Short mmCIF file of C-alpha atoms in Angstrom, two decimals:
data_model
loop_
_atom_site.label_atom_id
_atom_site.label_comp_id
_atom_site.label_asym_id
_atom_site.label_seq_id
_atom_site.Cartn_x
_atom_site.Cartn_y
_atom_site.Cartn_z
CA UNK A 390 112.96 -96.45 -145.67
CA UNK A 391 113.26 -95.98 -142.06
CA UNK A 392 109.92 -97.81 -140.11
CA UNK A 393 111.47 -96.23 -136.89
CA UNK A 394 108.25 -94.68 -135.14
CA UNK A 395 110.14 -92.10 -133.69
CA UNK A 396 113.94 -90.66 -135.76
CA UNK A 397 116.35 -88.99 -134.05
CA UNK A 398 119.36 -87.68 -136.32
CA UNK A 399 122.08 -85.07 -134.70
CA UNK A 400 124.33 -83.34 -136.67
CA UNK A 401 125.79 -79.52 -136.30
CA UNK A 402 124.35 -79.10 -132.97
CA UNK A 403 120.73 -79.55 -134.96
CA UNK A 404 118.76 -82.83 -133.16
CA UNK A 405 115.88 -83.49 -135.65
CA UNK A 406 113.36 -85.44 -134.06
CA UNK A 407 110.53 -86.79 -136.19
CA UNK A 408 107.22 -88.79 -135.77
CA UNK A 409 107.59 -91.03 -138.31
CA UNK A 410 104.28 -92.89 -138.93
CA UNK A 411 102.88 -90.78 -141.92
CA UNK A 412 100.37 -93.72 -142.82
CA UNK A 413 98.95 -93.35 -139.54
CA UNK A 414 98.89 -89.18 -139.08
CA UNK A 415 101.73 -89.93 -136.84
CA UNK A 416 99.38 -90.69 -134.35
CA UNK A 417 100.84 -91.18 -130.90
CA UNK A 418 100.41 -95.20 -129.64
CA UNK A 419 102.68 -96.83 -127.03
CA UNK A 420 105.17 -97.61 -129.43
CA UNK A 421 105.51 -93.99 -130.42
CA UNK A 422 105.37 -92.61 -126.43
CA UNK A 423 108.34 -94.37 -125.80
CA UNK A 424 110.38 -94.04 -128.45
CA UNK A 425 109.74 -90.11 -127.46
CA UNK A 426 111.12 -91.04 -124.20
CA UNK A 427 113.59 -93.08 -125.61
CA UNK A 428 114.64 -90.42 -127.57
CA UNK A 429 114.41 -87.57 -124.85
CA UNK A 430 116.85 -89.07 -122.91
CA UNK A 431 119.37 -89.61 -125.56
CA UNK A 432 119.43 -85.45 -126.23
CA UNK A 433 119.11 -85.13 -122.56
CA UNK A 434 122.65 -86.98 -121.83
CA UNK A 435 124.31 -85.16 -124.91
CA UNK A 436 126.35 -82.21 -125.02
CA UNK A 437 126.44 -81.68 -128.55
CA UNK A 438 122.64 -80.80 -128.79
CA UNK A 439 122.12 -77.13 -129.15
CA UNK A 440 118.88 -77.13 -131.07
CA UNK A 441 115.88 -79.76 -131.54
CA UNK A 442 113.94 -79.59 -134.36
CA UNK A 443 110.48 -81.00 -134.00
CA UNK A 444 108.52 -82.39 -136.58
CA UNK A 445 106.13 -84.87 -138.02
CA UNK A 446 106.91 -87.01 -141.12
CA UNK A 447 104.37 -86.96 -144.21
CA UNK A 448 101.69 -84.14 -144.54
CA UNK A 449 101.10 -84.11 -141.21
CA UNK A 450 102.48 -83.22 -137.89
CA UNK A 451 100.51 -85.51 -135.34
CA UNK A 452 96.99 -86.29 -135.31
CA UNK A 453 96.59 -87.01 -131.82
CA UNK A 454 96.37 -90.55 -130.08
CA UNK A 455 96.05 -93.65 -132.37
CA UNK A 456 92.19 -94.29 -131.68
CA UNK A 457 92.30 -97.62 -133.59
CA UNK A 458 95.28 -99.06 -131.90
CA UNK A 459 92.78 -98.01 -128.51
CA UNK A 460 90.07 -99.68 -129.95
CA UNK A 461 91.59 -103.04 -130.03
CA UNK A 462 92.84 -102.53 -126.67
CA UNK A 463 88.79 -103.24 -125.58
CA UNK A 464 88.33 -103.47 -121.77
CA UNK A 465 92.10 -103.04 -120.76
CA UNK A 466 92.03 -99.53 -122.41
CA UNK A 467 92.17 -97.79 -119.27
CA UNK A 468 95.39 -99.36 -118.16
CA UNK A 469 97.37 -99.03 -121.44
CA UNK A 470 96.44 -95.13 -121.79
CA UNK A 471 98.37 -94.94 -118.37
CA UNK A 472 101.17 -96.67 -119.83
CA UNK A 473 101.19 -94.46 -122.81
CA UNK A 474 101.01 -90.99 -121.14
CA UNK A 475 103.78 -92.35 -118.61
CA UNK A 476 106.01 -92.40 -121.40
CA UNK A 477 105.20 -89.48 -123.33
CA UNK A 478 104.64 -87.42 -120.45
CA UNK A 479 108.13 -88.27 -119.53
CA UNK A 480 109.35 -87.53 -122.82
CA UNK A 481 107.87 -84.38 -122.59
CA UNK A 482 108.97 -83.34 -118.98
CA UNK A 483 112.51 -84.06 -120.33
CA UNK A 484 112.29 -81.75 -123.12
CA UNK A 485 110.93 -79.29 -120.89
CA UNK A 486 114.04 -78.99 -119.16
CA UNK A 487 117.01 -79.29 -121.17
CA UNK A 488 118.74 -76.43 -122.13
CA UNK A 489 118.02 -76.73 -125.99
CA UNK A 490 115.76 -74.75 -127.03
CA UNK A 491 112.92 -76.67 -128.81
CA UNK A 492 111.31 -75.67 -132.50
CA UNK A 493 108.55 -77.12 -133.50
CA UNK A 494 107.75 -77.37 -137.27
CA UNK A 495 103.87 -78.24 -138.00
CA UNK A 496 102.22 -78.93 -140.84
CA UNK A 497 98.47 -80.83 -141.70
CA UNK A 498 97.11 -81.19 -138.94
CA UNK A 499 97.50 -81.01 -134.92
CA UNK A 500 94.83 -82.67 -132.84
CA UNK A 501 94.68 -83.71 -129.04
CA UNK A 502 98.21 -84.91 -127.91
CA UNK A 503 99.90 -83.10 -131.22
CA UNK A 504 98.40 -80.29 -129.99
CA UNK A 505 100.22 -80.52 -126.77
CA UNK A 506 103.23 -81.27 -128.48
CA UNK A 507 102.94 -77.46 -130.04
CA UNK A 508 102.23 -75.91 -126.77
CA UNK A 509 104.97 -77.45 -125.27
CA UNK A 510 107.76 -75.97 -127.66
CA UNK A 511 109.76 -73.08 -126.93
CA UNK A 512 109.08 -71.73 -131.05
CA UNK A 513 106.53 -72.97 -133.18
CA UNK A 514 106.50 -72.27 -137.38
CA UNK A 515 103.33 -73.74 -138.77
CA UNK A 516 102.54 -74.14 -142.45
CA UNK A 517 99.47 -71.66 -143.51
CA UNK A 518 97.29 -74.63 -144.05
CA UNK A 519 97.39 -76.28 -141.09
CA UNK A 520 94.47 -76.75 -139.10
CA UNK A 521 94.37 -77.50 -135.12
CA UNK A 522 91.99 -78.81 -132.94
CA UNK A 523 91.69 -79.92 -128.65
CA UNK A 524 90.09 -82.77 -129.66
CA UNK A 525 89.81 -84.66 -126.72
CA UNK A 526 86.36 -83.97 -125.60
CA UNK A 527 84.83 -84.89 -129.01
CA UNK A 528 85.86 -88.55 -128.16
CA UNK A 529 84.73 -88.44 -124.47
CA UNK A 530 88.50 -88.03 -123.52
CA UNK A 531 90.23 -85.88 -120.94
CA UNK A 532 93.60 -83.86 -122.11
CA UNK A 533 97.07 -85.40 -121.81
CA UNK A 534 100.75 -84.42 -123.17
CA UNK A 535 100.56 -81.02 -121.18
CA UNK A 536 97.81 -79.44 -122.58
CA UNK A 537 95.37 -78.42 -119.77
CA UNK A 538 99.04 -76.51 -118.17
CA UNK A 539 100.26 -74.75 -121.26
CA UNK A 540 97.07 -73.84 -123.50
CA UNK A 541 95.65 -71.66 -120.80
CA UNK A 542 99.38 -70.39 -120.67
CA UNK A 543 99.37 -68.91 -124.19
CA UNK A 544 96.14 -67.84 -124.99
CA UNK A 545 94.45 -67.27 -121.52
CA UNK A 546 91.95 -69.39 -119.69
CA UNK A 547 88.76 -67.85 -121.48
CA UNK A 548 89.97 -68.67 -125.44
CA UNK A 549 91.43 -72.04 -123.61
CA UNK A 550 87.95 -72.80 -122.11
CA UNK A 551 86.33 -72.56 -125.60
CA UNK A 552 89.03 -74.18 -127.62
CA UNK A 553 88.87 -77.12 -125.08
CA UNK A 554 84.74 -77.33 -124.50
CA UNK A 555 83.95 -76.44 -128.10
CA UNK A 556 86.34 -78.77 -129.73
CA UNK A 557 86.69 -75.78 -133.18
CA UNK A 558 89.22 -76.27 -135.19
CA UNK A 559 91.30 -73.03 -135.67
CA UNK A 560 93.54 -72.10 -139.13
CA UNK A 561 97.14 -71.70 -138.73
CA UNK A 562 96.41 -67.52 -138.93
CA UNK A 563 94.13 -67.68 -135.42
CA UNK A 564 96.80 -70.00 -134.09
CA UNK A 565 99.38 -67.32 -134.32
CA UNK A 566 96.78 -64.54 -133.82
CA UNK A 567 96.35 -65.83 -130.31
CA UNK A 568 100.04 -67.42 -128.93
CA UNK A 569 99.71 -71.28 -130.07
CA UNK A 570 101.88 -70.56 -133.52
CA UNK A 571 104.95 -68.25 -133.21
CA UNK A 572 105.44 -67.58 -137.11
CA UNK A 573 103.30 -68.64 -140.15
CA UNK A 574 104.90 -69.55 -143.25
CA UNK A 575 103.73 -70.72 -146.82
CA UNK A 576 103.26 -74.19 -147.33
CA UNK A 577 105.97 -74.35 -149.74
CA UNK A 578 108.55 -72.47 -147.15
CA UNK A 579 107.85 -74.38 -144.01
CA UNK A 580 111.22 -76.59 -144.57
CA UNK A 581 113.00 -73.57 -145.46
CA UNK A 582 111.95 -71.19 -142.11
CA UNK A 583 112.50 -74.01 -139.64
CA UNK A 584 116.34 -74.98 -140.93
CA UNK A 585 117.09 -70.80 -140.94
CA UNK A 586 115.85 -70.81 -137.80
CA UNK A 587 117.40 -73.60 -136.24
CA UNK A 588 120.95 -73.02 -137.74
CA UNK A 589 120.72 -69.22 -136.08
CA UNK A 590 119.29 -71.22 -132.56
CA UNK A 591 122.52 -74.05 -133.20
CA UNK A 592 125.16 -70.95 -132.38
CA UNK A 593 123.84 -69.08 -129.62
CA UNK A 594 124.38 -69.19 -126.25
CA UNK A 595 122.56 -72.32 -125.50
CA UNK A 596 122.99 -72.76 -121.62
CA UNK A 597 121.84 -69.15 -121.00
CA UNK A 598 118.24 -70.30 -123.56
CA UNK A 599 118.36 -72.92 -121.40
CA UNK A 600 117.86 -70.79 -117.96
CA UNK A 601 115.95 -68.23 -119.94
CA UNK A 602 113.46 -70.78 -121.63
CA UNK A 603 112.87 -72.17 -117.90
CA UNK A 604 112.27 -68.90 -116.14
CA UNK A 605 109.71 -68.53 -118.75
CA UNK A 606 108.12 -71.46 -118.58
CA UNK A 607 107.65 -70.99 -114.64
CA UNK A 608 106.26 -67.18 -114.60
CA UNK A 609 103.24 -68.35 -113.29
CA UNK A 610 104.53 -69.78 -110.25
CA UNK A 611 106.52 -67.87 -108.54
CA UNK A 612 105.83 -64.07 -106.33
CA UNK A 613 107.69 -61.57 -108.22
CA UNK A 614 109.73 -61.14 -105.54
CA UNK A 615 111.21 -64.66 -105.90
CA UNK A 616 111.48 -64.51 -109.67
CA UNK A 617 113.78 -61.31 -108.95
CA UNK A 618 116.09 -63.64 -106.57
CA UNK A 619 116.02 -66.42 -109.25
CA UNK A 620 117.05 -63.83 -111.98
CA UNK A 621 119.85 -62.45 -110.05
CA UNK A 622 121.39 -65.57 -109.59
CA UNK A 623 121.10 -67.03 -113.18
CA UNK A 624 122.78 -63.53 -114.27
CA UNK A 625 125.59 -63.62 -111.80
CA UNK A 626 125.85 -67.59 -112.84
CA UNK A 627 125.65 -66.82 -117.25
CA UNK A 628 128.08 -64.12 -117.01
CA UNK A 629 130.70 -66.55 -115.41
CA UNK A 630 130.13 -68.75 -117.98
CA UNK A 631 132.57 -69.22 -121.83
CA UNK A 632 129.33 -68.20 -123.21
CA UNK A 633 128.99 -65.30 -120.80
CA UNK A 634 132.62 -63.92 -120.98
CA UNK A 635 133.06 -64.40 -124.72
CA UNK A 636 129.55 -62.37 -125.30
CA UNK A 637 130.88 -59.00 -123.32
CA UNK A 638 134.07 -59.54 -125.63
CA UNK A 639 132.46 -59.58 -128.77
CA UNK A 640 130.15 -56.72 -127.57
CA UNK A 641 133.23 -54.41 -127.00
CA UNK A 642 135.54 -55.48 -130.00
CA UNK A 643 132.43 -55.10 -131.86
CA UNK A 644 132.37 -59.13 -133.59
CA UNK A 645 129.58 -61.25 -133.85
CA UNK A 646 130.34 -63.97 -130.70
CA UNK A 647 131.43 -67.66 -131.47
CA UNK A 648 129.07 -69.16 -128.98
CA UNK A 649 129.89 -72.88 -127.63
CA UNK A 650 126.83 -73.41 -125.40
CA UNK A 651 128.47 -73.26 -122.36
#
């Protein structure tokens, strides 16, 4: 049995990263937020990756931070939480801009920092019964792992301000009702959904996702005007590109395209 808190296993172009503490709700503590990092970096100085597959091991995805590993911290609390987000925040930064798309596959539960984990994917498939919850105020706590940035992002700033101040805990059918959950699956299909969907993600283009998933990410940001500049040279860029030349081929000789990520 693996006692890894974080696994990392790469095969086919699929990266399957897992939390790996099921005992614990895979609860993020410091050894967890830097194994993420840890991690992170290895997919972010491969080639091979074309896909990541996120997930939690056990019934449950991530139940937040690891309150009783804070607990025993006692005065120096403060200090270590700094350390911890430091790593996962860097974990999750690196995600953010590699070029692999990332899937996240939830199940249980996700609460507080698990929560931001889910925002922070590019595709999310969620089990019907899972259940997921801000969190952080219910503790006394202030957000981490990207949530005050992307929750806003996907279901506006009004459901945001009531998911944050009210701490509910929404089903896995509001989730998707409202942009946290892409696709909701039975409980016995979640494996199932994530692998077809990951195999389909493992042959496409995945430099072009890459652009595309980052262009996304920053609508907020930019005047439309710029966003038009940015697009025009990403296109001009992708179409240069293996990926870009062997596309327009299989278009016209009517083939499904071999893909190489490039």
């Amino acid at each position: 049995m693996n006692h890894d808190p974080v696994t990392l296993e790469v095969a086919d172009g699929v990266a399957r990263l897992t939390l790996n503490r099921p005992d614990r709700m895979n609860t993020i503590d410091l050894n967890v937020a830097r194994a993420l990092a840890e991690a992170a970096l290895q997919l972010d100085s491969r080639d091979d990756v074309r896909v990541v597959l996120l997930g939690g091991s056990g019934k449950t995805f991530c139940g937040g931070g690891d309150l009783k590993s804070f607990a025993e911290i006692g005065d120096g609390l403060p200090g270590h939480l700094r350390e911890v987000t430091t790593h996962l925040h860097a974990a999750m930064t690196i995600l953010s801009r590699i070029d692999a798309p990332i899937v996240a596959a939830v199940r249980g539960s996700a609460a507080g920092a698990g929560l931001g984990l889910v925002c922070a994917a590019d595709v999310v498939i969620a089990a019907e019964s899972t259940k997921f919850a801000f969190a952080y105020s219910a503790i006394g706590f202030t957000p981490d792992g990207g949530t005050s940035w992307n929750l806003p992002r996907l279901v506006g700033l009004r459901k945001a301000q009531e998911l944050a101040l009210t701490n509910r805990v929404i089903d896995a059918a509001e989730a998707e009702r409202i942009g946290i959950v892409t696709t909701v699956v039975g409980d016995d299909e979640l494996e199932a959904a994530a692998d077809a969907l990951v195999d389909k993600l493992a042959v496409a283009p995945t430099h072009a996702l890459g652009i595309t998933k980052r262009l996304l990410r920053a609508t907020y940001d930019v005047s439309y005007e710029e966003r038009l500049a940015v697009e025009s040279v990403e296109l001009s860029r992708s179409a240069g590109t293996p990926d870009g030349r062997e596309g327009v081929a299989a278009f016209l000789e009517k083939r499904s395209p071999k893909f190489e990520g490039r």
